[in-house]
Coordinates of C-alpha atoms in Angstrom, one line a residue:
Chain A
M1 CA -45.5 10.8 -4.7
H2 CA -44.6 13.5 -6.9
R3 CA -43.1 15.3 -4.2
F4 CA -41.6 12.3 -2.8
L5 CA -40.1 11.4 -6.3
D6 CA -38.5 14.2 -5.8
L7 CA -37.4 15.0 -3.2
T8 CA -35.4 10.7 -4.0
L9 CA -34.0 11.9 -7.7
N10 CA -32.9 15.0 -6.2
G11 CA -31.1 12.9 -2.5
V12 CA -29.5 11.1 -5.4
S13 CA -27.8 13.7 -7.3
S14 CA -26.4 15.5 -4.5
G15 CA -25.4 12.5 -3.2
M16 CA -23.4 11.8 -6.6
I17 CA -21.7 15.0 -5.4
Y18 CA -20.7 13.8 -2.7
A19 CA -19.9 10.8 -3.1
A20 CA -16.9 12.3 -5.7
V21 CA -15.7 14.3 -2.2
A22 CA -15.8 11.2 -0.2
L23 CA -13.8 9.1 -2.6
A24 CA -11.9 11.7 -3.1
L25 CA -10.9 11.2 0.7
V26 CA -11.3 8.1 1.0
L27 CA -9.0 8.0 -1.6
I28 CA -5.7 9.5 0.1
W29 CA -6.8 8.4 3.1
R30 CA -5.9 4.3 1.7
A31 CA -2.9 4.9 0.5
T32 CA -1.7 7.9 3.6
R33 CA -3.7 7.6 6.5
I34 CA -4.3 11.1 6.1
V35 CA -7.5 13.0 6.1
N36 CA -6.8 15.6 3.4
F37 CA -9.2 18.6 5.2
A38 CA -7.6 20.9 1.9
Q39 CA -10.1 18.8 0.5
G40 CA -12.3 21.2 0.2
A41 CA -10.4 23.7 -0.9
M42 CA -8.5 22.1 -3.5
L43 CA -11.6 21.2 -5.1
M44 CA -12.9 25.4 -4.8
F45 CA -9.0 26.5 -6.8
T46 CA -9.6 23.9 -9.0
T47 CA -13.5 25.4 -9.2
F48 CA -11.8 29.0 -10.2
I49 CA -9.3 27.6 -12.2
A50 CA -12.4 26.0 -14.5
S51 CA -14.3 29.1 -14.5
W52 CA -11.0 31.4 -15.4
A53 CA -10.7 28.8 -19.0
I54 CA -13.7 29.2 -19.4
D55 CA -14.3 33.1 -19.2
R56 CA -11.8 32.2 -21.4
T57 CA -12.9 30.0 -24.4
G58 CA -16.6 30.4 -24.1
S59 CA -17.0 26.5 -24.0
Y60 CA -17.6 24.0 -20.8
V61 CA -16.4 20.9 -22.4
V62 CA -12.5 22.8 -22.0
G63 CA -13.2 24.9 -18.6
F64 CA -13.8 20.5 -17.2
V65 CA -11.3 18.6 -18.7
V66 CA -9.3 22.0 -16.8
A67 CA -10.5 21.1 -14.6
L68 CA -9.7 17.7 -13.9
A69 CA -6.3 18.4 -15.5
A70 CA -6.0 21.3 -12.0
G71 CA -7.2 18.3 -10.0
L72 CA -4.6 15.5 -10.6
V73 CA -1.4 18.2 -11.0
I74 CA -3.0 20.3 -7.5
G75 CA -3.2 16.4 -5.9
A76 CA 0.8 15.8 -6.9
I77 CA 2.3 18.0 -6.7
A78 CA 0.8 19.2 -2.7
E79 CA 1.4 15.5 -2.0
R80 CA 4.8 15.7 -3.7
V81 CA 6.3 19.3 -1.9
L82 CA 3.6 19.6 1.0
V83 CA 2.9 16.5 2.4
R84 CA 5.7 13.5 1.9
P85 CA 7.8 15.6 4.4
V86 CA 5.2 14.4 6.5
E87 CA 4.1 11.3 4.9
G88 CA 5.0 8.6 8.7
G89 CA 5.3 10.8 11.5
P90 CA 3.4 11.6 13.7
P91 CA -0.8 11.8 11.8
L92 CA -1.3 15.2 14.0
N93 CA 1.6 16.6 11.8
A94 CA -0.5 16.3 8.8
V95 CA -3.8 17.5 10.1
I96 CA -1.5 20.5 10.4
V97 CA -0.1 19.9 7.0
T98 CA -3.8 19.6 5.3
L99 CA -6.1 22.4 7.7
G100 CA -2.9 24.6 6.4
L101 CA -3.1 24.1 2.8
L102 CA -5.9 24.3 3.4
V103 CA -6.2 28.2 4.9
L104 CA -3.5 29.3 1.5
L105 CA -5.9 28.7 -0.8
E106 CA -9.6 30.1 0.5
A107 CA -6.6 33.0 0.7
L108 CA -5.2 32.4 -2.4
A109 CA -8.8 32.3 -4.2
G110 CA -9.6 35.1 -2.4
M111 CA -6.8 36.8 -3.2
I112 CA -6.1 36.0 -7.6
W113 CA -10.5 36.0 -7.7
G114 CA -12.0 38.4 -4.8
N115 CA -13.7 37.4 -2.0
I116 CA -17.7 38.2 -4.1
P117 CA -18.8 34.7 -5.1
R118 CA -19.6 34.8 -8.0
S119 CA -21.6 32.1 -10.6
F120 CA -20.5 29.0 -12.4
P121 CA -22.4 27.4 -14.8
P122 CA -24.0 24.3 -15.8
A123 CA -23.5 21.7 -18.3
F124 CA -27.2 20.9 -19.1
T125 CA -30.5 22.8 -17.9
I126 CA -31.6 22.9 -15.1
R127 CA -34.4 23.3 -15.6
G128 CA -36.8 20.1 -14.8
F129 CA -37.4 17.4 -17.4
D130 CA -41.3 17.6 -18.1
V131 CA -43.2 13.6 -17.4
G132 CA -46.9 13.0 -18.2
G133 CA -47.4 16.4 -17.8
S134 CA -45.9 17.6 -14.5
R135 CA -42.0 18.8 -14.2
L136 CA -39.6 17.4 -11.6
L137 CA -37.2 18.9 -10.4
F138 CA -34.7 16.0 -11.9
S139 CA -33.1 17.9 -15.1
P140 CA -30.9 17.5 -16.7
F141 CA -28.4 19.1 -15.4
D142 CA -28.8 16.5 -12.6
L143 CA -28.6 13.5 -15.1
F144 CA -25.1 15.2 -15.6
T145 CA -24.1 15.2 -12.8
V146 CA -24.8 11.6 -11.9
G147 CA -23.5 10.7 -15.1
A148 CA -20.5 12.1 -15.1
V149 CA -19.3 10.6 -10.9
L150 CA -21.2 6.7 -12.3
V151 CA -18.8 7.2 -15.0
V152 CA -15.8 8.4 -12.5
A153 CA -16.2 6.3 -9.8
V154 CA -16.6 3.1 -12.5
G155 CA -13.8 4.5 -13.9
L156 CA -12.0 4.3 -10.8
G157 CA -12.8 0.8 -10.2
L158 CA -12.2 -1.0 -13.0
F159 CA -8.5 0.8 -13.0
F160 CA -8.1 -0.3 -9.5
T161 CA -8.9 -4.1 -10.1
R162 CA -8.2 -4.4 -13.8
T163 CA -4.7 -2.7 -14.1
N164 CA -1.2 -3.0 -12.9
L165 CA -0.6 0.3 -12.3
G166 CA -4.0 -0.2 -10.0
L167 CA -2.8 -3.5 -8.2
R168 CA 0.5 -1.2 -7.3
L169 CA -1.5 1.0 -5.9
R170 CA -3.4 -1.1 -4.2
A171 CA -0.4 -3.1 -2.7
S172 CA 1.4 0.3 -1.9
A173 CA -1.4 1.3 -0.1
F174 CA -2.1 -2.4 1.8
D175 CA 2.1 -1.8 2.4
P176 CA 4.5 -0.2 1.5
E177 CA 7.3 -2.0 3.2
V178 CA 6.5 -5.3 1.1
S179 CA 5.7 -3.0 -2.0
R180 CA 9.1 -1.8 -2.4
L181 CA 11.3 -5.2 -1.7
L182 CA 9.1 -6.2 -4.6
G183 CA 10.0 -3.4 -6.5
V184 CA 6.8 -1.2 -6.7
R185 CA 7.4 3.0 -6.7
V186 CA 5.6 3.6 -3.5
S187 CA 6.6 6.5 -3.5
R188 CA 5.6 7.3 -6.8
M189 CA 2.3 5.5 -6.6
L190 CA 1.1 8.0 -3.7
T191 CA 1.9 10.7 -5.7
L192 CA -0.5 9.0 -8.4
G193 CA -3.1 8.2 -5.1
W194 CA -3.2 12.5 -5.1
A195 CA -4.0 12.9 -7.9
L196 CA -6.5 10.5 -8.8
A197 CA -8.3 12.3 -5.9
A198 CA -8.1 15.2 -6.6
A199 CA -9.4 14.4 -9.6
A200 CA -12.1 13.4 -8.2
G201 CA -12.7 16.1 -5.6
S202 CA -12.2 18.9 -8.2
L203 CA -15.5 17.3 -10.5
A204 CA -17.4 17.0 -7.8
G205 CA -16.4 21.5 -6.9
V206 CA -17.6 21.6 -11.4
L207 CA -20.6 19.9 -10.2
V208 CA -21.5 21.4 -6.6
A209 CA -20.6 24.6 -8.4
P210 CA -24.1 26.0 -9.9
A211 CA -25.9 25.6 -6.7
V212 CA -23.3 26.4 -4.3
E213 CA -22.1 29.4 -6.6
L214 CA -18.2 30.2 -6.9
G215 CA -16.0 32.1 -3.2
P216 CA -13.4 30.8 -1.5
T217 CA -14.7 29.5 1.2
N218 CA -18.4 28.4 -0.3
F219 CA -17.1 25.1 -0.5
D220 CA -16.4 24.4 3.1
V221 CA -19.8 22.4 3.4
V222 CA -19.4 19.9 0.8
L223 CA -15.8 18.4 2.5
V224 CA -18.0 18.4 5.7
Y225 CA -20.5 16.5 3.9
G226 CA -17.8 15.1 1.6
F227 CA -16.3 13.6 4.7
T228 CA -19.6 12.2 6.2
A229 CA -20.7 9.6 3.7
A230 CA -16.6 8.3 3.9
V231 CA -17.6 8.2 7.5
L232 CA -20.6 6.0 6.7
G233 CA -19.6 4.2 3.5
G234 CA -16.2 2.9 5.9
L235 CA -13.5 5.3 5.4
D236 CA -11.7 2.2 3.9
S237 CA -13.8 1.7 0.8
P238 CA -14.0 3.6 -2.6
T239 CA -17.1 1.5 -3.0
G240 CA -18.6 2.4 0.7
A241 CA -17.5 5.8 -0.3
V242 CA -20.6 6.0 -3.8
T243 CA -23.0 4.2 -1.5
G244 CA -22.3 6.8 1.3
G245 CA -22.6 9.6 -0.2
V246 CA -26.0 8.4 -2.2
V247 CA -27.6 7.7 1.3
L248 CA -26.9 11.1 2.8
G249 CA -27.8 12.7 0.1
L250 CA -31.6 10.9 -0.1
V251 CA -31.4 11.8 4.9
L252 CA -30.4 15.1 3.7
S253 CA -33.0 15.2 0.8
Y254 CA -36.5 14.2 2.5
V255 CA -35.5 15.8 5.8
S256 CA -35.0 18.6 3.9
G257 CA -38.5 18.5 1.3
Y258 CA -40.4 16.9 4.4
E259 CA -39.5 19.0 7.3
S260 CA -36.8 21.7 7.3
S261 CA -33.7 22.4 5.0
A262 CA -32.8 25.1 8.5
L263 CA -32.4 20.8 9.6
V264 CA -30.0 19.1 6.9
P265 CA -27.2 19.9 8.8
L266 CA -28.6 18.7 12.1
A267 CA -29.5 15.6 10.4
S268 CA -26.0 15.3 9.1
L269 CA -24.4 15.1 12.3
V270 CA -27.1 12.5 13.6
L271 CA -27.2 10.7 10.7
L272 CA -23.0 9.8 11.6
I273 CA -23.4 9.2 15.3
A274 CA -26.8 6.7 14.3
V275 CA -23.5 4.7 12.0
L276 CA -20.2 5.8 14.2
M277 CA -22.3 4.0 17.4
V278 CA -24.0 1.7 15.6
R279 CA -20.9 0.6 13.5
P280 CA -18.4 2.4 14.3
G281 CA -16.4 1.4 11.0
G282 CA -18.5 2.2 8.6
L283 CA -21.8 -0.1 6.7
F284 CA -18.8 -1.2 5.0
S285 CA -16.2 -2.3 7.2
H286 CA -14.5 -5.2 7.1
A287 CA -14.8 -8.1 9.6
A288 CA -12.0 -8.8 9.8
A289 CA -9.2 -6.6 11.6
R290 CA -6.5 -4.5 9.7
R291 CA -3.3 -3.7 10.7
V292 CA -3.3 0.0 10.6
Chain B
M1 CA 29.3 -19.9 -23.7
L2 CA 31.0 -17.1 -22.1
P3 CA 31.8 -17.0 -18.6
R4 CA 29.5 -14.4 -17.1
E5 CA 30.9 -10.9 -14.9
E6 CA 30.1 -12.1 -11.7
S7 CA 30.5 -16.1 -12.1
G8 CA 32.3 -17.9 -10.2
E9 CA 32.3 -15.2 -8.0
S10 CA 30.6 -14.5 -4.3
T11 CA 26.7 -12.4 -5.3
L12 CA 26.5 -10.8 -2.6
R13 CA 29.1 -10.0 -0.2
V14 CA 29.1 -7.9 3.0
V15 CA 32.4 -6.3 4.5
D16 CA 32.7 -5.3 8.3
V17 CA 29.1 -3.6 8.4
A18 CA 28.2 -2.4 11.5
V19 CA 24.6 -0.6 12.6
R20 CA 23.9 0.7 16.1
F21 CA 20.8 2.2 17.1
G22 CA 21.3 4.9 19.7
G23 CA 24.2 3.3 22.6
L24 CA 23.4 -0.6 21.1
T25 CA 25.6 -2.3 19.1
A26 CA 23.1 -4.1 16.8
L27 CA 25.3 -5.8 14.4
S28 CA 29.8 -5.0 14.2
G29 CA 32.3 -5.8 12.1
V30 CA 30.1 -8.7 9.8
S31 CA 31.4 -9.9 6.8
L32 CA 30.3 -12.7 4.9
D33 CA 29.5 -13.6 0.8
V34 CA 26.8 -15.9 -0.7
A35 CA 28.4 -17.5 -3.7
P36 CA 26.4 -18.4 -6.4
G37 CA 24.2 -21.0 -6.5
E38 CA 25.2 -21.8 -2.3
I39 CA 22.4 -21.8 0.6
V40 CA 24.0 -20.3 3.5
G41 CA 21.8 -20.5 7.2
V42 CA 22.1 -17.1 9.8
I43 CA 21.3 -18.8 13.4
G44 CA 22.5 -16.9 16.3
P45 CA 19.7 -16.3 19.4
N46 CA 17.1 -13.7 20.0
G47 CA 19.0 -10.3 19.1
A48 CA 22.1 -11.1 17.6
G49 CA 21.5 -9.1 14.8
K50 CA 19.5 -11.7 12.3
T51 CA 16.8 -9.5 11.1
T52 CA 19.7 -6.6 11.2
L53 CA 21.3 -7.4 8.8
F54 CA 18.5 -8.3 6.1
N55 CA 17.2 -4.8 6.6
V56 CA 21.0 -4.4 5.8
V57 CA 20.5 -6.0 2.9
C58 CA 17.4 -5.3 1.2
G59 CA 18.4 -1.5 2.9
F60 CA 15.2 -1.4 5.4
V61 CA 19.2 0.7 7.7
R62 CA 21.8 2.1 6.3
P63 CA 24.8 0.7 8.6
D64 CA 27.1 3.5 10.2
A65 CA 30.2 1.6 8.6
G66 CA 30.7 -1.8 6.0
E67 CA 30.4 -2.1 2.6
I68 CA 27.5 -4.4 0.8
S69 CA 28.1 -4.9 -2.7
W70 CA 25.8 -7.0 -5.3
R71 CA 27.6 -9.3 -8.0
G72 CA 30.8 -5.9 -7.5
H73 CA 28.4 -3.0 -7.3
S74 CA 27.5 -1.7 -3.8
L75 CA 24.3 -1.5 -2.7
A76 CA 25.0 1.6 -0.9
R77 CA 22.5 3.0 -2.3
V78 CA 20.4 1.5 -4.1
R79 CA 16.7 2.5 -3.0
T80 CA 14.8 -0.4 -2.6
H81 CA 12.7 -0.6 -4.4
R82 CA 15.0 -1.4 -7.4
L83 CA 16.6 -5.1 -5.1
A84 CA 14.0 -6.6 -7.2
G85 CA 14.9 -5.6 -10.2
L86 CA 18.7 -7.2 -9.1
G87 CA 18.0 -10.0 -9.0
I88 CA 17.5 -10.1 -5.0
A89 CA 14.0 -10.7 -3.3
R90 CA 13.0 -11.0 1.0
T91 CA 10.9 -13.4 2.7
L92 CA 9.2 -11.2 5.6
Q93 CA 8.6 -13.2 9.1
G94 CA 5.1 -13.5 9.4
V95 CA 4.2 -13.9 6.5
G96 CA 3.8 -10.3 4.9
L97 CA 1.0 -10.7 2.1
F98 CA -1.1 -7.8 0.8
P99 CA -4.5 -8.0 3.2
G100 CA -7.4 -6.6 0.5
L101 CA -5.3 -8.3 -2.6
S102 CA -6.8 -12.0 -3.9
V103 CA -3.4 -15.2 -3.7
L104 CA -3.2 -14.3 -7.3
E105 CA -2.9 -10.8 -7.3
N106 CA 0.0 -10.2 -4.8
V107 CA 1.9 -13.6 -6.5
M108 CA 1.1 -11.2 -10.1
I109 CA 2.4 -7.8 -7.9
G110 CA 6.0 -10.1 -7.1
A111 CA 5.8 -11.1 -10.8
E112 CA 6.7 -7.0 -12.2
P113 CA 9.6 -6.3 -12.8
R114 CA 10.6 -9.3 -14.7
A115 CA 7.8 -8.7 -16.8
R116 CA 8.8 -4.7 -16.8
A117 CA 11.9 -6.3 -18.2
R118 CA 10.1 -7.0 -21.3
F119 CA 7.5 -5.6 -21.8
A120 CA 7.4 -1.8 -22.4
T121 CA 4.2 -1.3 -21.1
T122 CA 4.1 -1.6 -17.8
L123 CA 8.4 0.4 -18.2
L124 CA 5.7 3.5 -18.5
G125 CA 3.1 2.6 -16.3
L126 CA 0.4 2.3 -19.1
P127 CA -2.2 0.1 -18.1
R128 CA -1.0 -3.5 -19.3
S129 CA -2.0 -4.6 -22.4
D130 CA -3.9 -7.9 -22.7
R131 CA -0.7 -9.7 -23.5
D132 CA 1.3 -8.2 -20.5
E133 CA -1.8 -9.2 -18.3
R134 CA -2.0 -12.6 -20.1
A135 CA 1.7 -13.6 -19.3
L136 CA 2.0 -12.1 -15.6
R137 CA -0.9 -14.4 -14.7
A138 CA 0.4 -17.3 -16.1
A139 CA 4.1 -16.4 -14.4
A140 CA 2.1 -16.1 -11.0
L141 CA 0.7 -19.5 -11.7
A142 CA 3.0 -21.3 -13.0
A143 CA 5.3 -19.9 -9.4
L144 CA 2.1 -21.0 -7.4
G145 CA 1.5 -24.7 -8.8
R146 CA 5.4 -24.7 -8.5
L147 CA 4.5 -24.9 -4.6
D148 CA 1.5 -26.8 -4.9
V149 CA -0.5 -23.4 -3.4
A150 CA -2.4 -22.8 -7.1
E151 CA -5.7 -24.1 -6.7
V152 CA -6.2 -21.6 -4.2
A153 CA -5.0 -18.3 -6.4
S154 CA -8.5 -16.4 -6.2
R155 CA -8.6 -16.8 -2.8
A156 CA -7.8 -14.4 0.5
P157 CA -5.1 -14.5 2.1
G158 CA -6.8 -14.3 5.3
T159 CA -9.0 -17.1 4.7
L160 CA -5.9 -19.8 4.1
P161 CA -3.8 -22.3 6.8
Y162 CA -1.3 -20.4 8.8
P163 CA 1.6 -22.4 6.2
V164 CA -0.6 -22.4 2.8
Q165 CA -0.2 -18.6 3.6
K166 CA 3.7 -19.1 4.3
R167 CA 3.5 -21.0 0.6
V168 CA 1.9 -17.6 -1.0
A169 CA 4.4 -15.6 0.6
L170 CA 7.2 -18.0 -0.8
A171 CA 6.1 -18.4 -4.7
R172 CA 5.3 -13.8 -4.6
A173 CA 9.3 -14.5 -3.9
L174 CA 9.9 -16.3 -6.6
V175 CA 7.7 -15.6 -8.6
A176 CA 10.6 -13.1 -9.3
E177 CA 13.0 -15.1 -10.5
P178 CA 15.5 -13.5 -8.2
A179 CA 19.5 -14.7 -8.2
L180 CA 19.3 -13.9 -4.1
L181 CA 16.4 -15.5 -1.8
L182 CA 16.6 -13.4 1.4
L183 CA 14.3 -15.9 4.2
D184 CA 13.5 -14.9 6.7
E185 CA 12.6 -17.3 9.7
P186 CA 10.8 -19.4 6.9
A187 CA 10.3 -22.5 9.3
S188 CA 8.1 -20.1 11.9
G189 CA 4.8 -21.3 12.7
L190 CA 5.0 -24.3 10.9
G191 CA 5.2 -28.2 11.6
S192 CA 7.0 -31.0 10.7
A193 CA 5.8 -31.8 8.0
D194 CA 5.2 -28.9 6.8
M195 CA 8.4 -27.8 8.0
K196 CA 9.3 -31.0 6.0
G197 CA 8.1 -29.9 2.4
L198 CA 9.7 -25.9 2.7
A199 CA 13.7 -28.1 3.4
E200 CA 12.7 -30.0 -0.3
V201 CA 11.2 -26.6 -2.4
I202 CA 14.6 -25.1 -1.5
A203 CA 16.4 -27.6 -1.9
E204 CA 15.5 -27.5 -5.4
L205 CA 16.2 -24.6 -5.3
K206 CA 20.4 -24.4 -5.2
G207 CA 22.3 -24.1 -8.2
D208 CA 19.0 -21.8 -9.3
M209 CA 19.7 -19.6 -7.7
A210 CA 21.0 -18.4 -4.1
V211 CA 19.7 -18.2 -0.4
M212 CA 20.2 -16.8 2.2
L213 CA 17.8 -17.6 5.5
V214 CA 17.9 -17.4 9.1
E215 CA 16.2 -19.6 11.4
H216 CA 15.9 -20.8 15.2
H217 CA 14.6 -23.9 14.3
M218 CA 18.2 -25.9 13.7
D219 CA 17.3 -29.2 11.6
F220 CA 16.4 -27.2 9.7
V221 CA 19.5 -25.6 9.1
T222 CA 21.5 -28.3 9.0
G223 CA 19.8 -30.6 6.8
V224 CA 19.1 -28.0 4.1
C225 CA 22.2 -25.2 3.9
D226 CA 25.8 -25.6 2.0
R227 CA 26.8 -23.0 5.3
V228 CA 26.2 -21.8 8.0
V229 CA 26.5 -18.9 10.1
V230 CA 26.7 -17.2 13.3
L231 CA 25.9 -14.8 14.7
D232 CA 25.8 -13.7 18.9
F233 CA 25.6 -10.2 20.3
G234 CA 26.0 -8.8 16.1
R235 CA 29.1 -10.7 16.0
V236 CA 29.8 -13.3 12.8
I237 CA 31.0 -16.2 15.9
A238 CA 31.5 -19.6 13.4
T239 CA 30.5 -20.1 10.7
G240 CA 31.4 -23.4 8.4
S241 CA 28.4 -26.3 6.8
P242 CA 26.2 -27.6 9.7
A243 CA 29.0 -29.9 10.6
E244 CA 31.6 -27.8 11.8
I245 CA 29.3 -25.7 12.4
Q246 CA 27.8 -28.6 15.7
A247 CA 30.7 -29.9 16.5
D248 CA 32.1 -26.2 17.0
P249 CA 31.4 -26.2 21.6
R250 CA 30.8 -22.6 21.4
V251 CA 28.6 -23.1 19.2
L252 CA 27.1 -26.0 20.7
E253 CA 27.0 -24.7 24.5
A254 CA 25.2 -21.1 23.8
Y255 CA 23.6 -20.9 21.2
L256 CA 21.9 -23.6 20.1
G257 CA 19.8 -24.8 23.2
F258 CA 22.2 -28.4 23.5
E259 CA 24.3 -27.5 26.5
T260 CA 27.4 -28.9 28.2
S261 CA 27.8 -31.4 31.2
E262 CA 30.1 -28.3 32.5
R263 CA 27.1 -25.4 32.2
A264 CA 24.6 -27.9 32.8
A265 CA 25.7 -29.4 36.6
E266 CA 26.5 -25.5 37.0
R267 CA 23.0 -23.7 36.4
E268 CA 21.6 -26.8 38.1
I269 CA 23.3 -25.4 41.7
R270 CA 22.4 -21.8 41.1
E271 CA 19.4 -22.3 40.1
P272 CA 16.8 -24.1 41.8
E273 CA 13.9 -25.3 40.4
P274 CA 11.2 -22.5 40.0
G275 CA 8.7 -24.3 42.8
R276 CA 10.9 -25.9 44.8
A277 CA 12.3 -22.7 46.7

């Protein structure tokens, strides 16, 4: 029972990280119908910037804020400079551009900070909580992880549903042409959408870095799990992205704990294929068809 | 009160506009004016260029030649998203409602350009204050009420009958209080009762704003419009009051489906009824 509790809590905490990456992918997919393959590299880059800020100031809080701000900026620049020219073009062009950005950022990070992975501090201790004389795997940092992602997810949810700007962002995602007719500056909304998505991604980078260490290619696997979580949730649904992340985290945690950690990547793919076979639109797909 | 700059003059002026898609000429030498408060109907067979004309006016299509001006200012370099702020609203063929937003949210987006002129916070893109939100909500509900569809405000557009969706789309265009309303086939897919209701709504708009509409239903156009422009193969072939247009033999013959007896006889000889051959 103790082991089950450990694995469950551990699954929720790593699932929240996948959820943040999935949220980043879903926000961009909804707004531009582009899968951002560079998301893993973007969050790697912002985590390096956070690491640099922590080294300079000695403050984790500063590094954390810098990471999110860098995410906003990198997301906005990526959209304005690289993605804008291929928006509305053949989907393959956008795929190639985001893959190119992935390679570019990984190479740049290697040139600036070197290819040897370095450690990245957690916000709080990773020593598990003591409950009734026995120690859990679940640590204060895990609690922080869950809380931070929840705050960002709920904040984004409120922003999209409760503000005029959020309303215009959603409208632009549904139908850019009609939105323009109604006076919405769609191009600005797309830039903002990419910025918010990249900020959600950079949160995941800071949270996962203590576990995977910080190196130019160390976050590639995070993108794979984030993508799986996004597809589980249906690619179009932010709520689905968060749920998909937690479901994936739990499944992978149980597989790793009860079977073998070597099976984790395999389990992720099996889950992905199973969902695509049973519910191709994802767990949160709507019955109504949507024009793509 | 001093007369405003545009009063008395035409609001929308289209002069010698030409549009070509590759080798196909969609519009050529098209000129027309829409006066303030006037209701102008544009008719013509399929492919005559009616929707292209709308697309040129709202900036979706750039004309290859000619000039479009609004209150004396050229629209050539005006981006589409600025039209709403300039007082031009348009509905689309079909309904064009956002599927994932509620009816009220759909209309609130239409209300934004007007609100933006009044509240600094929305101009800066800041989250709306309670006051802004209440004003937007009230404006949207009033527009829905004007079209008798306020009771569906919280529903998803896809769950509503088609005529109701059309009304919501019209409410979304009206909520911006435009000076020019462009209606692309407003009566398409409507039954005769709904069409009658729509004609009443448009007749009520007369004087408040100029309306330019594209439509196939001849009864609807002649009933509601002050002036009719007939397009064929991208050219204006006739323009005048509904009575004049209805009396124009060329228009009758070629574009309204009525045939002169000669033509009908000719066709009977050339085209035997299917199934008889």
